[in-house]
mmCIF file of N, CA and C in Angstrom:
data_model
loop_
_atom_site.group_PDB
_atom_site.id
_atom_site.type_symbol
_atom_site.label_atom_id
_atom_site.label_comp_id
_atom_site.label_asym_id
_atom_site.label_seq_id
_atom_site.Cartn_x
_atom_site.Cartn_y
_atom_site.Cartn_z
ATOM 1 N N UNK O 1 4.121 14.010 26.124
ATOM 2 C CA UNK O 1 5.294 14.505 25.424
ATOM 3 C C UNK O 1 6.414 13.470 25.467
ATOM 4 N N UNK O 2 7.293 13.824 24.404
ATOM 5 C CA UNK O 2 7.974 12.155 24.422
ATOM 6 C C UNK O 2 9.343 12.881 25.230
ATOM 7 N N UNK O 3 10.181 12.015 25.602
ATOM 8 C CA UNK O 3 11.056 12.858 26.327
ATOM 9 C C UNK O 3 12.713 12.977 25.477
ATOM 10 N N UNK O 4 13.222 13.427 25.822
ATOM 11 C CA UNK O 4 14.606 13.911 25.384
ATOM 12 C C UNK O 4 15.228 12.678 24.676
ATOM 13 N N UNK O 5 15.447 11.466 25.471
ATOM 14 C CA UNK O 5 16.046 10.708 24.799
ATOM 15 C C UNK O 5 15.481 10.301 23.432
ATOM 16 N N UNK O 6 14.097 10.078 23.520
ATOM 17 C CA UNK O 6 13.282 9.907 22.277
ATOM 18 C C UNK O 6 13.349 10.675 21.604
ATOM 19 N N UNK O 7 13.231 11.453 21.934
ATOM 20 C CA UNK O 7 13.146 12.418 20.048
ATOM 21 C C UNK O 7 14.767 12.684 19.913
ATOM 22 N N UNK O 8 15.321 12.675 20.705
ATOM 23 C CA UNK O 8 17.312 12.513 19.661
ATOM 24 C C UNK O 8 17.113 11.138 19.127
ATOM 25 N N UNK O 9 16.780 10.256 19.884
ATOM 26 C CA UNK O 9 16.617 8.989 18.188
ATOM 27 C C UNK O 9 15.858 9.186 17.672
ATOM 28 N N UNK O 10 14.553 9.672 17.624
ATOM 29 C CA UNK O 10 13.811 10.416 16.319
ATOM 30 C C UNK O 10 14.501 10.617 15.317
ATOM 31 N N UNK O 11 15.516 11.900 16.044
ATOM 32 C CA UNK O 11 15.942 13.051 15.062
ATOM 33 C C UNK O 11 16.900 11.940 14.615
ATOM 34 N N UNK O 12 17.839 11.198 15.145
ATOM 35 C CA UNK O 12 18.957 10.447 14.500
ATOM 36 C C UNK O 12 18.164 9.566 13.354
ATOM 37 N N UNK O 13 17.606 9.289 13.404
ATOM 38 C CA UNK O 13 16.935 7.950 12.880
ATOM 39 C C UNK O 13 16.381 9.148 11.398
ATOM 40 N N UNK O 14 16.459 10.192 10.992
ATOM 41 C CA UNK O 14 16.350 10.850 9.684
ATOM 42 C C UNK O 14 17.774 11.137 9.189
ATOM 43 N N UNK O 15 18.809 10.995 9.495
ATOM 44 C CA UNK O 15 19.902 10.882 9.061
ATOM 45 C C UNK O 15 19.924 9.149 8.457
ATOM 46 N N UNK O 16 18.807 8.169 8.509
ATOM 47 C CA UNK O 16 19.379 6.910 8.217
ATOM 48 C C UNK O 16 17.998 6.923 6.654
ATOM 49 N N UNK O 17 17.525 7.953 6.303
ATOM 50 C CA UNK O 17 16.392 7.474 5.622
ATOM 51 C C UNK O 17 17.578 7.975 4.399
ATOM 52 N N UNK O 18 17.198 7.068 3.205
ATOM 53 C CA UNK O 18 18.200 6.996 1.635
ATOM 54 C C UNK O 18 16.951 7.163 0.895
ATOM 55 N N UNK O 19 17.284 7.992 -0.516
ATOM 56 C CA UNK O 19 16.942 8.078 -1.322
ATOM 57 C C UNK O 19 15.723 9.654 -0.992
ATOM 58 N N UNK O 20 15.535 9.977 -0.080
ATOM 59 C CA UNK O 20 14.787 11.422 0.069
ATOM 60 C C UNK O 20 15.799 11.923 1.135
ATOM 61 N N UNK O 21 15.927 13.498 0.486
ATOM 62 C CA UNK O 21 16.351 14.058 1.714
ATOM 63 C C UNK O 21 15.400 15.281 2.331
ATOM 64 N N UNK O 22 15.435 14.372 3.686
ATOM 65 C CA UNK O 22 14.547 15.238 4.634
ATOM 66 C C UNK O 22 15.265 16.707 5.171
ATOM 67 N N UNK O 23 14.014 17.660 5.510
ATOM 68 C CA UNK O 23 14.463 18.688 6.113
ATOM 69 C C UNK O 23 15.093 18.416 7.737
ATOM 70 N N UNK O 24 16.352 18.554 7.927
ATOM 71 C CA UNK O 24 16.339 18.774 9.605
ATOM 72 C C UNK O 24 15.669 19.646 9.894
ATOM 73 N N UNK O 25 15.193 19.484 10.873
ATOM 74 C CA UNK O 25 14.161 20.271 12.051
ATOM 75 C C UNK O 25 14.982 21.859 12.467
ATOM 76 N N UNK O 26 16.196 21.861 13.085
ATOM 77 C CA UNK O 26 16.754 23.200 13.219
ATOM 78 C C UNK O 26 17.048 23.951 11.416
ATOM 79 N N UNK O 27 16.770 23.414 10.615
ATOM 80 C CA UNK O 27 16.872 24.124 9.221
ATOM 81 C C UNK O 27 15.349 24.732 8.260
ATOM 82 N N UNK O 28 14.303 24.182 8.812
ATOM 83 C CA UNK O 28 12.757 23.899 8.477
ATOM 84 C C UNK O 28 12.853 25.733 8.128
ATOM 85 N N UNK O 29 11.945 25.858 7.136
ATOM 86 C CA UNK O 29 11.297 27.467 7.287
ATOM 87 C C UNK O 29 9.953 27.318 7.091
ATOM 88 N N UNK O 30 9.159 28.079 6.447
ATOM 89 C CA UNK O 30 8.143 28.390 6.059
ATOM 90 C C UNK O 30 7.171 27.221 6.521
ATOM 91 N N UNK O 31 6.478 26.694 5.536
ATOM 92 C CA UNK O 31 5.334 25.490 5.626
ATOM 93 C C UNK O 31 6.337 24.708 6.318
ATOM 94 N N UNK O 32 7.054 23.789 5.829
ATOM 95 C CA UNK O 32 7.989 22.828 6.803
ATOM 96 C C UNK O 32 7.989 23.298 8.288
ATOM 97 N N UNK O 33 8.271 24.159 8.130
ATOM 98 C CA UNK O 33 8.709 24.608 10.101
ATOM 99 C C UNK O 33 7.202 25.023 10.429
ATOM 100 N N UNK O 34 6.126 25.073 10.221
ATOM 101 C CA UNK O 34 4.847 25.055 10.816
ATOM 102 C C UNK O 34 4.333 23.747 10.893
ATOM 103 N N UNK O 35 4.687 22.845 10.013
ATOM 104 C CA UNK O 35 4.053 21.552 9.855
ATOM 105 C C UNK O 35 4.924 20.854 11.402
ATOM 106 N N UNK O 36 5.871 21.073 10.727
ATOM 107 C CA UNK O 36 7.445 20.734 12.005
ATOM 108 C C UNK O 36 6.464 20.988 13.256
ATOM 109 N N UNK O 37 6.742 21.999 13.696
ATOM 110 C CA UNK O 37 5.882 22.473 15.501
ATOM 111 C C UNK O 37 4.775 22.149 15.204
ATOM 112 N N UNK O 38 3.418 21.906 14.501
ATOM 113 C CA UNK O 38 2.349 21.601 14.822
ATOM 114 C C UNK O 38 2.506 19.852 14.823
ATOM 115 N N UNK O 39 2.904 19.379 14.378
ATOM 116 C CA UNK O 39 3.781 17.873 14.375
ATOM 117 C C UNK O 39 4.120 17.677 15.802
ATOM 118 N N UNK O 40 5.180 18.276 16.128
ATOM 119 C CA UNK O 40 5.509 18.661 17.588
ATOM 120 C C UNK O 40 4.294 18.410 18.632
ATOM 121 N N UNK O 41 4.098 19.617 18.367
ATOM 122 C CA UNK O 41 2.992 19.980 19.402
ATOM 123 C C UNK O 41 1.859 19.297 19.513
ATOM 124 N N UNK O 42 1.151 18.960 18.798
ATOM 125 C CA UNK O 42 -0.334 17.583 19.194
ATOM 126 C C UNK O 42 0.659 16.191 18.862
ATOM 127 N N UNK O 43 1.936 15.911 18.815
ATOM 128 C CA UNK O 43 2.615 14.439 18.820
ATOM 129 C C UNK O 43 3.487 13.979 19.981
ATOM 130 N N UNK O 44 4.123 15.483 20.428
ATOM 131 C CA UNK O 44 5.044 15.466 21.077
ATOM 132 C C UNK O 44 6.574 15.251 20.574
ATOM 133 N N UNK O 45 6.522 14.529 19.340
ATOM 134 C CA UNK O 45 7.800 14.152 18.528
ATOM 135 C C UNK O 45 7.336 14.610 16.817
ATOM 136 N N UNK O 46 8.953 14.579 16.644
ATOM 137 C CA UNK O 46 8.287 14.977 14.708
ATOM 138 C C UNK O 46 9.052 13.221 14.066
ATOM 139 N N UNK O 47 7.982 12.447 13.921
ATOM 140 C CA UNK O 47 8.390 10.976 13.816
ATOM 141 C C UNK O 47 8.891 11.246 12.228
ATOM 142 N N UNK O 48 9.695 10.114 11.773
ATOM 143 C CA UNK O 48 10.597 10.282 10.769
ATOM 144 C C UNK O 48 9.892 10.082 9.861
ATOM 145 N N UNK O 49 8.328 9.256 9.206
ATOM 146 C CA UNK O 49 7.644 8.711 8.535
ATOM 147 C C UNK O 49 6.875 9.746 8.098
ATOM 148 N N UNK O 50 6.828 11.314 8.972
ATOM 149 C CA UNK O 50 6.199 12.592 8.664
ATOM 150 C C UNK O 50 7.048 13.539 8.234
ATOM 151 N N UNK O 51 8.417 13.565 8.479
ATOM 152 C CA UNK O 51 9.543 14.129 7.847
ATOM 153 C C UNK O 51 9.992 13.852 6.732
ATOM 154 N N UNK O 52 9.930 12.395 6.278
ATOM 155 C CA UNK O 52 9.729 12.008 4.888
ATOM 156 C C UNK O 52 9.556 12.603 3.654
ATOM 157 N N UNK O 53 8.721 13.726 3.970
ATOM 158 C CA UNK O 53 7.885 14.199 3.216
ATOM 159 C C UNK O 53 7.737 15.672 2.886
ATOM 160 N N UNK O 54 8.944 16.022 3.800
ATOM 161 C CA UNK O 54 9.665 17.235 3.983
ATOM 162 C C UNK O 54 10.234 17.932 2.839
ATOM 163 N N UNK O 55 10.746 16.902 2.098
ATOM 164 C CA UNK O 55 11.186 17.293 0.638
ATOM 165 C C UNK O 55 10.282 17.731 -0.315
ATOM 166 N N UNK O 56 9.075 18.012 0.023
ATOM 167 C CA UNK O 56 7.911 18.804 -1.140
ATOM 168 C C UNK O 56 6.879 19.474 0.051
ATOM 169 N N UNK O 57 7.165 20.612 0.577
ATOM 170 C CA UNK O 57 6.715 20.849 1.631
ATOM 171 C C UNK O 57 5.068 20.743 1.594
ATOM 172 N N UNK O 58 4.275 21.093 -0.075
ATOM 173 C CA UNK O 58 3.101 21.125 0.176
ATOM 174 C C UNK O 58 2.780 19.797 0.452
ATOM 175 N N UNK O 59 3.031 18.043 -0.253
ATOM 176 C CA UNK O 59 2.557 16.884 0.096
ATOM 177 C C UNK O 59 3.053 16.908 1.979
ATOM 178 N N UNK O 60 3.929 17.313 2.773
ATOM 179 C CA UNK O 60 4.017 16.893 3.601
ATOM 180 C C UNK O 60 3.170 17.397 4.635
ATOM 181 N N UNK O 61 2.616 18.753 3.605
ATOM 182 C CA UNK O 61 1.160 19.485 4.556
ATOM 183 C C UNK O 61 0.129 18.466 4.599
ATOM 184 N N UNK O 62 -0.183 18.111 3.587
ATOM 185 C CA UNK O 62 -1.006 16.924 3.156
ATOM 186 C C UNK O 62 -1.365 16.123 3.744
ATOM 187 N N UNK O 63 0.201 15.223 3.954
ATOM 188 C CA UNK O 63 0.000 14.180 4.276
ATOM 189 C C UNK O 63 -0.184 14.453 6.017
ATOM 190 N N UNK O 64 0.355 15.208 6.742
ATOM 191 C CA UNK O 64 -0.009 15.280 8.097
ATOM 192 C C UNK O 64 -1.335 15.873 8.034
ATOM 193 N N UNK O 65 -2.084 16.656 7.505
ATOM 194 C CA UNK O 65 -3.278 16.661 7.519
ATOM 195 C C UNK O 65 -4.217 15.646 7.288
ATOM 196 N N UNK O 66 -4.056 14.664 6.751
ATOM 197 C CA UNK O 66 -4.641 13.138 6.797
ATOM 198 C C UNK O 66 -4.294 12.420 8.007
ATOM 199 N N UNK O 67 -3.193 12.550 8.025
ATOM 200 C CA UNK O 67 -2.519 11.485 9.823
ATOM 201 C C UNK O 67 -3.527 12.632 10.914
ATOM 202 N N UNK O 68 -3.143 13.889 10.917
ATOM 203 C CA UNK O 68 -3.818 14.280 12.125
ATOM 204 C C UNK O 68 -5.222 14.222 11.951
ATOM 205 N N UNK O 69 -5.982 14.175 10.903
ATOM 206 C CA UNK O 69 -7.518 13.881 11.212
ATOM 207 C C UNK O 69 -8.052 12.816 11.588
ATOM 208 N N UNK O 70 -7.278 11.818 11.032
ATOM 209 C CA UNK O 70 -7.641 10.796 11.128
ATOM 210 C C UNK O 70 -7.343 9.724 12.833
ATOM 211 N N UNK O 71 -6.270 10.849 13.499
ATOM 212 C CA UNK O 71 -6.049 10.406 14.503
ATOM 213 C C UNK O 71 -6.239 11.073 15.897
ATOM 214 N N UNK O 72 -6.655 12.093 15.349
ATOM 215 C CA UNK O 72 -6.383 13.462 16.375
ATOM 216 C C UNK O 72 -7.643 14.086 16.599
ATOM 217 N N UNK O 73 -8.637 14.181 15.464
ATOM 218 C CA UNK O 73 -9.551 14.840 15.390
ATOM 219 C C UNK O 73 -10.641 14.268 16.202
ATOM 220 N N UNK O 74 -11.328 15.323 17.005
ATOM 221 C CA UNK O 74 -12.368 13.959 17.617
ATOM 222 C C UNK O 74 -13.531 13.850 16.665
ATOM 223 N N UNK O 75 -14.485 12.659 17.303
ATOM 224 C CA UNK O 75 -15.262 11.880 16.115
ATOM 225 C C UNK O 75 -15.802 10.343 16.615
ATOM 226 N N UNK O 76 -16.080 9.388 15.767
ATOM 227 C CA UNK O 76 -17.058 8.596 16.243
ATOM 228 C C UNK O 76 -16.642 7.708 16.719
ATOM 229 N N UNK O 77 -15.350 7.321 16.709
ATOM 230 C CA UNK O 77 -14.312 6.534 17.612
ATOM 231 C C UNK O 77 -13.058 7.353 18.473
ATOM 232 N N UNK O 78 -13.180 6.495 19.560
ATOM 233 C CA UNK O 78 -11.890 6.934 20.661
ATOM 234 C C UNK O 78 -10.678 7.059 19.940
ATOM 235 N N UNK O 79 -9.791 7.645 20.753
ATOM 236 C CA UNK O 79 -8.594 7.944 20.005
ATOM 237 C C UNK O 79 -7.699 6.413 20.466
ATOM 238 N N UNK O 80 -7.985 5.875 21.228
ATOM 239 C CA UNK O 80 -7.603 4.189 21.391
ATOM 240 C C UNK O 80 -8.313 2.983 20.715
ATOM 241 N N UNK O 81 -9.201 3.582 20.027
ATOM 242 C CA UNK O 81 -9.429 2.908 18.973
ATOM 243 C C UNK O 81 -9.316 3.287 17.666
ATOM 244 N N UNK O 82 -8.804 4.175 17.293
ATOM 245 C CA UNK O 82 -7.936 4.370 16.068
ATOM 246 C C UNK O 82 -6.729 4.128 16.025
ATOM 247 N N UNK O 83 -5.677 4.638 17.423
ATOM 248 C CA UNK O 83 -4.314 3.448 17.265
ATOM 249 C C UNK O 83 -4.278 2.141 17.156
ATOM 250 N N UNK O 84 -5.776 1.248 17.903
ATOM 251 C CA UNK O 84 -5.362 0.034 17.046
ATOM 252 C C UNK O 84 -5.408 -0.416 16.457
ATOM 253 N N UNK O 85 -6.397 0.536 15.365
ATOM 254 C CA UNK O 85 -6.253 0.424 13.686
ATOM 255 C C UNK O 85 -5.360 0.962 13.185
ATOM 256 N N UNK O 86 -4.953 1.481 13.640
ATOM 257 C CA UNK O 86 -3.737 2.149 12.743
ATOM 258 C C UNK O 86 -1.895 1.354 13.128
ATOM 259 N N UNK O 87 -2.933 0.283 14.365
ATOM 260 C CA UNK O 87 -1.329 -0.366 14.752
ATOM 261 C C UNK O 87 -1.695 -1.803 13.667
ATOM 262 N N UNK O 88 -3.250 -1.975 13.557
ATOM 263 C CA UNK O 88 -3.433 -3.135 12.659
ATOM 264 C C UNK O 88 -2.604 -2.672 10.955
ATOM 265 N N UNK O 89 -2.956 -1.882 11.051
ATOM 266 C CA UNK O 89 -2.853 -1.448 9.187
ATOM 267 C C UNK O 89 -1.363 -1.521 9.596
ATOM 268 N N UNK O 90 -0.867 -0.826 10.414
ATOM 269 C CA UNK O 90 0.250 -1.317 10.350
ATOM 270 C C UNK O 90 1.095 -2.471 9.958
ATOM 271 N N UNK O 91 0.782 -3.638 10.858
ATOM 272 C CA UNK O 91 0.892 -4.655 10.986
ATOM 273 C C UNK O 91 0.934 -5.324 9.789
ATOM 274 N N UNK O 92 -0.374 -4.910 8.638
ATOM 275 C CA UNK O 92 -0.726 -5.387 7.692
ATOM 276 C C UNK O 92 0.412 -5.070 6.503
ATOM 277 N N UNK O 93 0.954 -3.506 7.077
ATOM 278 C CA UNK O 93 1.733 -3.079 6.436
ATOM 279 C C UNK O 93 3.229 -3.270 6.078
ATOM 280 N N UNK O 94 3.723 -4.272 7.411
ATOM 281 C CA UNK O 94 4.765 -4.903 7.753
ATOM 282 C C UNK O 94 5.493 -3.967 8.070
ATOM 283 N N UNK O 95 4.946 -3.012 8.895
ATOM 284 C CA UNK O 95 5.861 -1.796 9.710
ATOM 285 C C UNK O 95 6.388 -2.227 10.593
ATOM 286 N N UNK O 96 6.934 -2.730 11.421
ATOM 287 C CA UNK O 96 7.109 -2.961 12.892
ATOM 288 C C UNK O 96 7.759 -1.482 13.724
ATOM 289 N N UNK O 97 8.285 -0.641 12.743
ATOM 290 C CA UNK O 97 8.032 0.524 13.164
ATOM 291 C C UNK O 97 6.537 1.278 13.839
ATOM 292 N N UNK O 98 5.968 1.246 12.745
ATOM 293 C CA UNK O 98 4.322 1.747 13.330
ATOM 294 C C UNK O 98 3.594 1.256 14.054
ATOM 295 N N UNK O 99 3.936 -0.238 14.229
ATOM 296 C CA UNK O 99 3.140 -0.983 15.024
ATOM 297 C C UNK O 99 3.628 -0.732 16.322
ATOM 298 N N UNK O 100 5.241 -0.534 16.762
ATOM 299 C CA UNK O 100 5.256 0.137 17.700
ATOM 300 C C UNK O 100 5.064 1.768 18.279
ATOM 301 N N UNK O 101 5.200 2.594 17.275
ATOM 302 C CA UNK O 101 4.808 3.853 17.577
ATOM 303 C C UNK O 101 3.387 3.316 18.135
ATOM 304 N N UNK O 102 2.050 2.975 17.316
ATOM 305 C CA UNK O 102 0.914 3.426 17.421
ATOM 306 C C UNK O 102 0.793 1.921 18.824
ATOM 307 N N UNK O 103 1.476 1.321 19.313
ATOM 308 C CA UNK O 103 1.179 0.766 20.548
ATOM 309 C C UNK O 103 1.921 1.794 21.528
ATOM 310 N N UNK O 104 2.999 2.381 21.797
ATOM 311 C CA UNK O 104 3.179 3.549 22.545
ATOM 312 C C UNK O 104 2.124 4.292 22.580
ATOM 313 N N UNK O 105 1.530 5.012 21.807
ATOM 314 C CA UNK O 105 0.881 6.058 21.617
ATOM 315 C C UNK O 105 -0.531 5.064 22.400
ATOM 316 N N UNK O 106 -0.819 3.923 22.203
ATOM 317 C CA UNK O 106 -1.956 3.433 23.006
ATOM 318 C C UNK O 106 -1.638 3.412 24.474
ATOM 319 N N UNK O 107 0.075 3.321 24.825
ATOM 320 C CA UNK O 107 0.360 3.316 26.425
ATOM 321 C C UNK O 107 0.176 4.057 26.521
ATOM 322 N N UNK O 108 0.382 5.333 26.518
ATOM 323 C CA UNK O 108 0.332 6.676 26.784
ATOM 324 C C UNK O 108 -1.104 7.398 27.089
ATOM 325 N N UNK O 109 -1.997 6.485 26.348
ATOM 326 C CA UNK O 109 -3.400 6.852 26.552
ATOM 327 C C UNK O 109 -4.066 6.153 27.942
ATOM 328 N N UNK O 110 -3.447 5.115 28.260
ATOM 329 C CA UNK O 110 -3.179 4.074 29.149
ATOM 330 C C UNK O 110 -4.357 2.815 28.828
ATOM 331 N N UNK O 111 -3.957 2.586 27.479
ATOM 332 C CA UNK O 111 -4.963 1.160 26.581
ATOM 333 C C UNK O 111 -4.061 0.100 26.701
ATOM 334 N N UNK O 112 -2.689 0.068 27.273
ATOM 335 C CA UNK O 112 -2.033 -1.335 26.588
ATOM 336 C C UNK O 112 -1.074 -0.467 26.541
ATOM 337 N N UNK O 113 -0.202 -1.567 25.524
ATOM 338 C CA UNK O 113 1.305 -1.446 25.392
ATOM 339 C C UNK O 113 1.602 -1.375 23.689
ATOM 340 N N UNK O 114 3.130 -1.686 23.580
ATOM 341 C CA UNK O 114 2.921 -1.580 21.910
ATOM 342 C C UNK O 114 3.329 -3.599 21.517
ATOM 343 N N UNK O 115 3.123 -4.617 22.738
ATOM 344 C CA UNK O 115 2.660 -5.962 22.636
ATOM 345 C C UNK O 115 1.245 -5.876 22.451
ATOM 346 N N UNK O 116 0.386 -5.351 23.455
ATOM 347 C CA UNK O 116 -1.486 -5.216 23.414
ATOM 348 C C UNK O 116 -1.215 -4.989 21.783
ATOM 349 N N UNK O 117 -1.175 -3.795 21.429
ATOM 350 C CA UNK O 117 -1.258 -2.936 20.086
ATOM 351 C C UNK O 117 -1.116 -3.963 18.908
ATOM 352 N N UNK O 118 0.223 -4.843 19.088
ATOM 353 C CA UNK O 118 0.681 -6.158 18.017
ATOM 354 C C UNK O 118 -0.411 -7.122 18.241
ATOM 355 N N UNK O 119 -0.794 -7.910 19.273
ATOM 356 C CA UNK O 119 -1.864 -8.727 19.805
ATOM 357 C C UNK O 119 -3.098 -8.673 19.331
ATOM 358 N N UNK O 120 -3.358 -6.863 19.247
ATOM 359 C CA UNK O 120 -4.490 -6.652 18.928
ATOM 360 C C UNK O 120 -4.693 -6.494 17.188
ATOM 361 N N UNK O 121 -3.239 -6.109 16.800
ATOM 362 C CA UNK O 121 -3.385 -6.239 15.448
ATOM 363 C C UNK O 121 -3.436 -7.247 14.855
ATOM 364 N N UNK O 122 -3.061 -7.994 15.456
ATOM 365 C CA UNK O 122 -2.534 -9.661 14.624
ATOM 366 C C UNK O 122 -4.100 -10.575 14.879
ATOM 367 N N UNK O 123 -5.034 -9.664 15.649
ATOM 368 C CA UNK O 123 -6.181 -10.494 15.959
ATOM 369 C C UNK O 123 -7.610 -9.488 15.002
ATOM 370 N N UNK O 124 -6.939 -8.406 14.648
ATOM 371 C CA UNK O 124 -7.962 -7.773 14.131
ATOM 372 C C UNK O 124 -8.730 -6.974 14.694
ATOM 373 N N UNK O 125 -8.530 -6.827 15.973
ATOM 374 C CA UNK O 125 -9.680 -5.962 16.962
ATOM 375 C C UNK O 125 -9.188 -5.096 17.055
ATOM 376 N N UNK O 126 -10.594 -4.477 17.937
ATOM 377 C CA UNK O 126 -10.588 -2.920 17.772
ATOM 378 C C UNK O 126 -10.585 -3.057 19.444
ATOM 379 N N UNK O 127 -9.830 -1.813 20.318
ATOM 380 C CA UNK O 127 -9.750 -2.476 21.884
ATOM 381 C C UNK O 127 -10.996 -1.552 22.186
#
């Protein structure tokens, strides 16, 4: 679970996104506020790149239903080896946002860091 200080810059850090406006989290109803706590709850945080998307509540069902299968679901790879594809695509993506989320999310598993995660993206491997 991420702790207090983290998710208030979470939450601050959706007051800085232009051109969509996201749902705040204490305002969410229906689909939004289920997506919201199940977001929550298998993330620990509701990251801003999934709030995004808040503004058409069915794509943002969507789209976390793709992020959580693809990361969450078990299956034929570890879940530390899908963050460091997903810290590569990142990488590829010129996130340096994601590349550090999905290297946290590899500390936390206790694979590395979100340097391992960059290292490993910038080299292509899978850890």
């Amino acid at each position: 679970m991420a702790n207090a200080l983290v998710r208030k810059a979470l939450h601050r850090t959706l007051r800085d996104v232009r051109h969509v406006r996201c749902v705040p989290p204490r305002r969410a109803t229906g689909l939004v506020r289920r997506v919201y706590d199940q977001v929550e709850r298998d993330f620990g945080v509701l990251a801003p790149p999934v709030a995004l998307h808040s503004a058409a509540p069915d794509v943002l069902a969507a789209s976390w239903v793709l992020l959580r299968e693809s990361l969450l679901v078990p299956g034929g790879a570890s879940r530390a080896d899908r963050e460091v594809v997903a810290a590569a695509v990142s990488r590829a993506n010129a996130c340096p946002y994601c590349v550090e989320v999905h290297g946290l999310a590899l500390g936390s598993l206790g694979h590395g860091s979100a340097a391992d995660a960059k290292a490993a993206a910038d080299l292509g491997a899978i850890a």
